[in-house]
Coordinates of C-alpha atoms in Angstrom, one line a residue:
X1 CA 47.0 28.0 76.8
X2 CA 49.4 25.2 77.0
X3 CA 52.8 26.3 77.0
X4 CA 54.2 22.9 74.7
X5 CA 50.9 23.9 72.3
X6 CA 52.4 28.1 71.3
X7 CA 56.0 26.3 71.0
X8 CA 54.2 23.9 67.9
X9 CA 52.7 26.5 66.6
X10 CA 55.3 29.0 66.2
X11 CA 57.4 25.3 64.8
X12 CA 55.0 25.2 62.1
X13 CA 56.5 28.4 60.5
X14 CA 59.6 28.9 62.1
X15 CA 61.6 31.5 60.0
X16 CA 59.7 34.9 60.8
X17 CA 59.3 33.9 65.2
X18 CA 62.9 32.6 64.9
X19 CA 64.1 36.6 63.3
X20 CA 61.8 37.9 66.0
X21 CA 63.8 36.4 68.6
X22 CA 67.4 37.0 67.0
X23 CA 66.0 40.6 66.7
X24 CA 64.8 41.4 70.9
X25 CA 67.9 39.1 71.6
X26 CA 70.3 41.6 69.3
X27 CA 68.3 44.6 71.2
X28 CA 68.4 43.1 74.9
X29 CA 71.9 42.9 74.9
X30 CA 72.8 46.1 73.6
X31 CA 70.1 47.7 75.7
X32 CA 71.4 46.2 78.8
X33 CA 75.1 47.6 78.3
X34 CA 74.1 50.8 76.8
X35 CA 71.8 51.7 80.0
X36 CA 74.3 51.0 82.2
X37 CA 77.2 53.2 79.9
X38 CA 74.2 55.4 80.0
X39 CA 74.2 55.7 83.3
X40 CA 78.2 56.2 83.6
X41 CA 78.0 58.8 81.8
X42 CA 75.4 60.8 83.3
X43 CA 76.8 60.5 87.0
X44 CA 79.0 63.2 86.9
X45 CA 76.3 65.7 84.6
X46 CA 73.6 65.0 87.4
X47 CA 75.9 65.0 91.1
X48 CA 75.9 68.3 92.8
X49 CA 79.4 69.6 92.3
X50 CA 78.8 72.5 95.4
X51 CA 79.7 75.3 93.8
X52 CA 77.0 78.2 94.8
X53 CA 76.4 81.0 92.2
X54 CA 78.4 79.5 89.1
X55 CA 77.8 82.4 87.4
X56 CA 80.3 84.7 89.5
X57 CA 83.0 82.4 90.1
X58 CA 85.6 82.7 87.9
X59 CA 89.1 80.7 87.3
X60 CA 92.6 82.1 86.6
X61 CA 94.4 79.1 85.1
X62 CA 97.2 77.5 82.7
X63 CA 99.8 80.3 84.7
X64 CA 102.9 78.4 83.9
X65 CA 106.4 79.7 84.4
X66 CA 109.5 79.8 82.2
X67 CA 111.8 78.9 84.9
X68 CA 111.8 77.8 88.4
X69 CA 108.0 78.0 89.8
X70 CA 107.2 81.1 91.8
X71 CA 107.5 81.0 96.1
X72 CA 104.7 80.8 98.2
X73 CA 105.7 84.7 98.9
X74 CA 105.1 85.7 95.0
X75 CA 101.6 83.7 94.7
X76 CA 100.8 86.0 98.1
X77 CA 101.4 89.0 96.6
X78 CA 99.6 88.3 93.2
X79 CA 96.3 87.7 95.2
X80 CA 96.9 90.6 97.0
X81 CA 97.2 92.5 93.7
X82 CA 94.1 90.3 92.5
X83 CA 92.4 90.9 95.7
X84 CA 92.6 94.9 94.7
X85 CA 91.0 94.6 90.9
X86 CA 87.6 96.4 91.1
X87 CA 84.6 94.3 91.0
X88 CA 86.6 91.0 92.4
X89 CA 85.3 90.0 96.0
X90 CA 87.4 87.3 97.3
X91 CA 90.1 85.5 96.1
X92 CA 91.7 82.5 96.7
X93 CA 95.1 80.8 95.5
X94 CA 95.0 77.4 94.2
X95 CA 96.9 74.3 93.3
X96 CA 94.1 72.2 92.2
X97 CA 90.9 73.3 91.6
X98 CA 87.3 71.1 90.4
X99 CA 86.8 71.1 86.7
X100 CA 90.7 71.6 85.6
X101 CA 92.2 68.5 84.6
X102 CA 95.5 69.9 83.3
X103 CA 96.6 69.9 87.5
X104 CA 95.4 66.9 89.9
X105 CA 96.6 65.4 92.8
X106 CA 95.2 62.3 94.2
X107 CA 95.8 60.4 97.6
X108 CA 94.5 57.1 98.4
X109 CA 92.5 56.4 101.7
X110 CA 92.3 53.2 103.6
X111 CA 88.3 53.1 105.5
X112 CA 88.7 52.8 109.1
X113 CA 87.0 49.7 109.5
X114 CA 87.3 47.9 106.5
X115 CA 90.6 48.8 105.6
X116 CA 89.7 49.4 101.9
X117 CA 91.8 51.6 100.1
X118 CA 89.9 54.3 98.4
X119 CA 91.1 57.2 95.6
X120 CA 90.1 61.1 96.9
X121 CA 90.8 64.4 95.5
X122 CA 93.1 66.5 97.1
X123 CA 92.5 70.3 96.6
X124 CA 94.9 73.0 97.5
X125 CA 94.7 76.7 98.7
X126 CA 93.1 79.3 100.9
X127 CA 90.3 80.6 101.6
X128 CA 88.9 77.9 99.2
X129 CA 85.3 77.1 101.1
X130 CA 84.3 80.8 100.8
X131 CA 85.8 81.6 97.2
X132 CA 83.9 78.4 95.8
X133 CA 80.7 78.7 98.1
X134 CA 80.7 75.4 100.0
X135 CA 78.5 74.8 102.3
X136 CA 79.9 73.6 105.7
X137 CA 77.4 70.8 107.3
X138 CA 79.8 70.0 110.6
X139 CA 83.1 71.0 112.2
X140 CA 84.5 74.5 111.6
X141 CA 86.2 76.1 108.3
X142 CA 89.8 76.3 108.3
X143 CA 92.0 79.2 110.9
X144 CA 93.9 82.1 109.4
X145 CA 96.9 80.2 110.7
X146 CA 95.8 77.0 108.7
X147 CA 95.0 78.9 105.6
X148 CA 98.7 81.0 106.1
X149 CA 100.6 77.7 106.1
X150 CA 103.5 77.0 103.3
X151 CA 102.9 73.3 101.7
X152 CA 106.5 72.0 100.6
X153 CA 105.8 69.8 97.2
X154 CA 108.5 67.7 98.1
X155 CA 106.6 66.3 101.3
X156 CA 103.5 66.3 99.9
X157 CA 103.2 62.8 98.9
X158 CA 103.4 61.7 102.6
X159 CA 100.2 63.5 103.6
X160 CA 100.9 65.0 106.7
X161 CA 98.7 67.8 106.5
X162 CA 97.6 69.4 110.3
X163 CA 94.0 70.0 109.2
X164 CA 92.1 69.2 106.0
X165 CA 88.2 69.0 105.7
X166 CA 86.6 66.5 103.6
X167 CA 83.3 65.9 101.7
X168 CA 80.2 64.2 103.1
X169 CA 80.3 61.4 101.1
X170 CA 83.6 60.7 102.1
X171 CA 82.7 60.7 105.4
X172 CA 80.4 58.0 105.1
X173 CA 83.0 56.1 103.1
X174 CA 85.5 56.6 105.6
X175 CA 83.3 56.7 109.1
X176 CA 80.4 54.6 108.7
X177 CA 79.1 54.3 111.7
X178 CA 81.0 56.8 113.6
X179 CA 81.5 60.8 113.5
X180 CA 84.4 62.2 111.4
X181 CA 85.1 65.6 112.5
X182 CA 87.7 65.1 115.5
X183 CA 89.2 62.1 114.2
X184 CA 92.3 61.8 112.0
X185 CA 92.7 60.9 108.3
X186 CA 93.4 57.1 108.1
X187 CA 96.8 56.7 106.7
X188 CA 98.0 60.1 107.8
X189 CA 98.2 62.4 110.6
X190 CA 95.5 64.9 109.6
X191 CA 92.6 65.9 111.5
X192 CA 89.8 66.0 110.4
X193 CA 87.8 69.8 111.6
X194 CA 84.9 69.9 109.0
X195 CA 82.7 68.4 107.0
X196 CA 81.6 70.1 103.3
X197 CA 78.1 68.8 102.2
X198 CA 79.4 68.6 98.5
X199 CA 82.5 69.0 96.2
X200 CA 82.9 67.1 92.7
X201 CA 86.2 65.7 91.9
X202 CA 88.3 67.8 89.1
X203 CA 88.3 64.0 87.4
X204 CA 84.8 63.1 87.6
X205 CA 84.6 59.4 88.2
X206 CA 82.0 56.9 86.4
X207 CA 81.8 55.8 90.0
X208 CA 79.0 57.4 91.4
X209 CA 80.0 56.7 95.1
X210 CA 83.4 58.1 94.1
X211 CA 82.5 61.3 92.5
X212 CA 82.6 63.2 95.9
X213 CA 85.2 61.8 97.4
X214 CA 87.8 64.9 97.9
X215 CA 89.8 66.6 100.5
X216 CA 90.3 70.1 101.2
X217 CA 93.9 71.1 102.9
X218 CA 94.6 74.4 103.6
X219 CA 97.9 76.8 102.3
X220 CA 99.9 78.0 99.5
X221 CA 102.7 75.3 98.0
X222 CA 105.5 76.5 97.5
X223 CA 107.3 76.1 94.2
X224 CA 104.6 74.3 92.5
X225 CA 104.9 75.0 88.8
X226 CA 100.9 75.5 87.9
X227 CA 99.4 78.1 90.5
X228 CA 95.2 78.9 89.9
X229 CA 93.3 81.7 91.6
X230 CA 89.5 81.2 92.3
X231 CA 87.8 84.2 92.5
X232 CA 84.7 85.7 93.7
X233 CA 83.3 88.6 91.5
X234 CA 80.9 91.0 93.4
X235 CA 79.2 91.3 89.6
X236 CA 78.5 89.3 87.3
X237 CA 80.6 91.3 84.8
X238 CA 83.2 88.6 84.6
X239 CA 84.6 89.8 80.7
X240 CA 85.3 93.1 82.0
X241 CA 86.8 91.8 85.1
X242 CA 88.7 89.1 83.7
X243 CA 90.6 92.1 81.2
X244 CA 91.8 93.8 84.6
X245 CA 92.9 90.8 86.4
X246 CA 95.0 89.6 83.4
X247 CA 96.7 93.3 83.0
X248 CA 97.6 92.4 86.6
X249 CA 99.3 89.1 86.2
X250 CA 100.9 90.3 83.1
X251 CA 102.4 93.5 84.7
X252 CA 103.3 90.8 87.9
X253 CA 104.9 88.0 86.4
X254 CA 104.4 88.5 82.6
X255 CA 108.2 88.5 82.0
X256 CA 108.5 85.2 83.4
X257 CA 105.6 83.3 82.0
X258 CA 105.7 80.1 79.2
X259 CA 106.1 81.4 76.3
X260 CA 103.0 80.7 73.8
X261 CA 100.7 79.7 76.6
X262 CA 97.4 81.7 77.4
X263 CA 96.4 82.7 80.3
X264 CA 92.8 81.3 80.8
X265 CA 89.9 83.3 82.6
X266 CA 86.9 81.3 82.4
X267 CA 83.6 81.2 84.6
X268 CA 83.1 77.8 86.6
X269 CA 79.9 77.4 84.6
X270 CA 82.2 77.2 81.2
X271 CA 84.5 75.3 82.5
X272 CA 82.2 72.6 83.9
X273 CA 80.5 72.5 80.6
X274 CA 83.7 72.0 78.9
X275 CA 84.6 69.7 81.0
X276 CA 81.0 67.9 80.7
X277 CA 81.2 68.1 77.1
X278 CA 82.0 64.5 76.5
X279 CA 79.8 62.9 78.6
X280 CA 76.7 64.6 77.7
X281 CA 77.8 64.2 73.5
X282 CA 78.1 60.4 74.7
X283 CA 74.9 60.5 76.3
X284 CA 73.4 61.7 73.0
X285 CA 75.3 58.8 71.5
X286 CA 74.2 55.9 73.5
X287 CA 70.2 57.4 73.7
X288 CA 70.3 57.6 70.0
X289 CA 71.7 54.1 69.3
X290 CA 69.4 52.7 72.0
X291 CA 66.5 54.1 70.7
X292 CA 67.3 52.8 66.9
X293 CA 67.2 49.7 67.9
X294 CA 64.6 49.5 69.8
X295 CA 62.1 51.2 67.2
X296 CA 63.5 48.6 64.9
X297 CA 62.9 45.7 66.8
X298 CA 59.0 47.1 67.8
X299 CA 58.7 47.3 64.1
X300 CA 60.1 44.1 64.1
X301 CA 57.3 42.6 66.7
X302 CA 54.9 44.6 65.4
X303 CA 55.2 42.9 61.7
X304 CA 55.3 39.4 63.1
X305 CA 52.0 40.0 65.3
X306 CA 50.2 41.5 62.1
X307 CA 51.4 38.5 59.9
X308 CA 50.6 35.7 62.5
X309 CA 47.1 37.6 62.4
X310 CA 47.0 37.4 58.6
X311 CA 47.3 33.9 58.7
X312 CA 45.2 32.6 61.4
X313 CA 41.6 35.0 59.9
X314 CA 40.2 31.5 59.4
X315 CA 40.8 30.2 62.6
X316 CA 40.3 32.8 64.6
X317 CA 37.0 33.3 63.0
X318 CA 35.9 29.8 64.0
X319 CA 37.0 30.5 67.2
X320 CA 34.8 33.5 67.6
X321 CA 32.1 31.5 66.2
X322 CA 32.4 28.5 69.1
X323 CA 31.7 31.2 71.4
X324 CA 35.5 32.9 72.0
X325 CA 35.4 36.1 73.4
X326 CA 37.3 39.5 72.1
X327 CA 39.7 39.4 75.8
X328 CA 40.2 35.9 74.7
X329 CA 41.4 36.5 71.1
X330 CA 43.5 39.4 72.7
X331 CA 44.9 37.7 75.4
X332 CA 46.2 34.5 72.8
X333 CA 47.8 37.0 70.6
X334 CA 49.8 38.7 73.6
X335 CA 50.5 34.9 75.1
X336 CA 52.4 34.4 72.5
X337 CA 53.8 37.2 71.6
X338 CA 55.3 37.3 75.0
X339 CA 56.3 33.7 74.7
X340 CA 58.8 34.9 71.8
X341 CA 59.7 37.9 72.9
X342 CA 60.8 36.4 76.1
X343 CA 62.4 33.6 74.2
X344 CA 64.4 36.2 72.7
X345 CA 65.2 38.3 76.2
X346 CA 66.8 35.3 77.6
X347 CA 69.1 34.9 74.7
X348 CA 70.0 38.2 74.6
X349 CA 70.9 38.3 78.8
X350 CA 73.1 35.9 77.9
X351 CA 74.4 38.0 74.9
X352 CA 74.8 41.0 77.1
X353 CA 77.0 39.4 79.7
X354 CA 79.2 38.2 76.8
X355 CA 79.5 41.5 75.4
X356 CA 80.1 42.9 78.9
X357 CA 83.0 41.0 79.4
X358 CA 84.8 41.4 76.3
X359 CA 84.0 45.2 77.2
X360 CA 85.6 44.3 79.9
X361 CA 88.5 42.7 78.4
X362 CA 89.6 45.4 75.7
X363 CA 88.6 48.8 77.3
X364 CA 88.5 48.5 81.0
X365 CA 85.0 48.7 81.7
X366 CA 83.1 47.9 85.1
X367 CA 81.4 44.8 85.6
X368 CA 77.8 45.2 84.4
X369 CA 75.4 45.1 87.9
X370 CA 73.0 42.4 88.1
X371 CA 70.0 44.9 88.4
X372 CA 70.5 45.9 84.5
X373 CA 69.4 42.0 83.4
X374 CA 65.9 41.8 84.5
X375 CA 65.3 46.0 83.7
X376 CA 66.4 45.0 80.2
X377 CA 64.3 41.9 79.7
X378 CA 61.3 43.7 81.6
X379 CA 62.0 46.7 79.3
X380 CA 61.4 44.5 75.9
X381 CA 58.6 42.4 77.2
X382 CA 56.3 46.1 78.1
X383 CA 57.3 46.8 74.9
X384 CA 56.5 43.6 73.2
X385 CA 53.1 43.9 74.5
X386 CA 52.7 47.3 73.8
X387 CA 53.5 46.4 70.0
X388 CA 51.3 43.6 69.4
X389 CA 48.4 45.4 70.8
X390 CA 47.0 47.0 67.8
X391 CA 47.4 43.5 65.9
X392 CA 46.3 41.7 68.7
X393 CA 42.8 44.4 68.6
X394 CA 43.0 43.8 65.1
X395 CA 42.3 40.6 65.8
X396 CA 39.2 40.5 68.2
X397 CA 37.4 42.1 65.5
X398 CA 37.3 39.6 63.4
X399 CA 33.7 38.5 63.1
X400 CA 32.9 34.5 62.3
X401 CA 30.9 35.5 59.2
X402 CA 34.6 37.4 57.6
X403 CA 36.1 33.7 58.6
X404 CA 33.3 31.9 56.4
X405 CA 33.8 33.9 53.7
X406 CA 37.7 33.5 53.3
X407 CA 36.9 29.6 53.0

């Protein structure tokens, strides 16, 4: 069927093909966008943060003090009085641990090749690769002489660290084509001695690539005014636990905590969730709205198809009767239906760039990637088809006879 001869037809009644194509244009565009927020948001619920056993790893956190923050030599003794609670396995002082927000550092890395600067998490304390079960894919784990060492806060920012060990993916980043363990940071003085296989940041990024990108350096800082303890339960008891270990840091350093602020003891596996809560609610969100209108504009199709049907009984009748086929009835309806829809797909890629930028524009979103454009338009013309089938059936069985009679 000649392409010029659907365009006529469709001209002869222009109003309903002409909503039809408003309507997938209006639902390509938002489709488009809200796969690719959809997919933002799901990054961080789906990477593999690399915490083994969840369940049995539990956080000390918000320990603020009234006055000057604690020494290195106070947080030593606290884990050693944490390290005694029955029922605790390991634990492990912290200045920044995955999944709390209210304390982050960041350091930016330049790749060794490219020279592009890149954003990592940095994560502070001891023992921290056997307190949060990492899994160590190359090098070795931090010495009891790097673990014992006393970060100063005040030289922090220049990231000279002796040894850190950083995350596989930030390996790659950084190395390419080359081996990291036994080479030094870029942009610091830090060697590099192992390689973790994963470890989310404690601000998950929308960039996937970037969602692993952190940096484990080894020691207690001294005077920094938010300390965390990670600890390993040898039970999974953790409310019972969690009682004893607070009556610890009370009777330790209750006298010279914030007042009004709680203490928090929560299990990694609340805290993620927490911390996941609003991506996954947005999720729900953006699945929910993308559905809408897509039913809609099926329904949409799917009315248009059966009316074009209604109209044509005459002619498609004669048809049958000149010898047309059922496939060939079938295959006329879907022509066109496709014809519009895809009409309407093309407007609305050009709709969803537009939006995309003024996204862009107001509320800092990424660029939209290429590859959303044709899985949009190729999402919308399956379902197209799929909604003009039944009419398009409808259709075949029309016999010539029916046709006659509607004269």
């Amino acid at each position: 069927m000649a392409m010029w001869l659907i365009v006529r037809r469709q001209l002869r009644r222009p109003l309903m093909p002409l909503l039809v194509i408003f309507q997938v244009a209006l639902a390509c565009a938002i489709t488009c966008n809200a796969l690719f927020l959809l997919n933002q948001q799901l990054m961080p619920i789906l990477a593999s943060d690399g915490i083994s056993d969840p369940g049995r790893l539990v956080f000390l956190h918000n320990i603020a003090a009234r006055g000057d923050p604690w020494p290195a030599v106070r947080m030593r003794g606290l884990k050693a009085d944490l390290s005694a609670v029955p029922g605790v396995r390991q634990v492990s002082y912290a200045a920044t641990l995955p999944m709390i927000s209210s304390a982050q550092w960041a350091q930016d890395v330049r790749t060794a090749e490219s020279n592009v600067k890149v954003s990592a998490t940095v994560y502070f304390g001891d023992n921290l690769i056997n307190s949060l079960g990492l899994q160590l894919t190359g090098g070795r784990d931090f010495t009891p002489e790097e673990e014992a060492t006393t970060l100063d806060i005040n030289i922090m920012g220049s990231h000279k660290y002796e040894a850190v060990i950083i995350t596989e993916a930030l390996a790659a980043r950084l190395f390419p084509n080359g081996r990291a363990v036994g080479n030094l940071l870029p942009d610091s003085n830090s060697q590099i001695v192992g390689v973790v296989a994963h470890l989310i940041r404690n601000n998950p990024t929308k960039d996937s690539r970037a969602l692993e990108y952190a940096i484990l350096v080894p020691g207690i800082v001294q005077q920094w005014a938010v300390p965390m303890f990670a600890v390993r339960l040898a039970s999974s008891d953790t409310d019972q636990t969690c009682k004893n270990m607070l009556l610890v840091l009370k009777q330790d350093v209750g006298s010279e905590l914030l007042p009004g602020d709680q203490i928090g003891c929560d299990s990694y596996a609340t805290l993620r969730n927490q911390e996941l809560a609003a991506p996954l609610a947005a999720v729900w969100l953006l699945s929910g709205v993308t559905l809408v209108v897509l039913i809609v504009t099926i329904t949409g199709i799917l009315g248009m198809t059966g009316y074009w049907v209604q109209q044509r009984t005459r002619s498609i009748g004669v048809c049958r009767a000149l010898g047309a086929r059922r496939s060939d009835v079938i295959r006329e309806v879907l022509i066109e239906n496709a014809v519009v829809v895809g009409m309407g797909a093309i407007v609305g890629l050009v709709a969803a760039y537009g939006i995309n930028l003024w996204l862009m524009r107001h509320y800092e979103l990424s660029h939209l990637p290429l590859s959303y454009f044709p899985v949009g338009a190729l999402l919308l013309l399956v379902l197209g088809q799929l909604a003009a089938l039944a009419p398009a059936h409808r259709a075949s069985n029309i016999q010539p006879i029916v046709a006659t009679r509607a004269i």
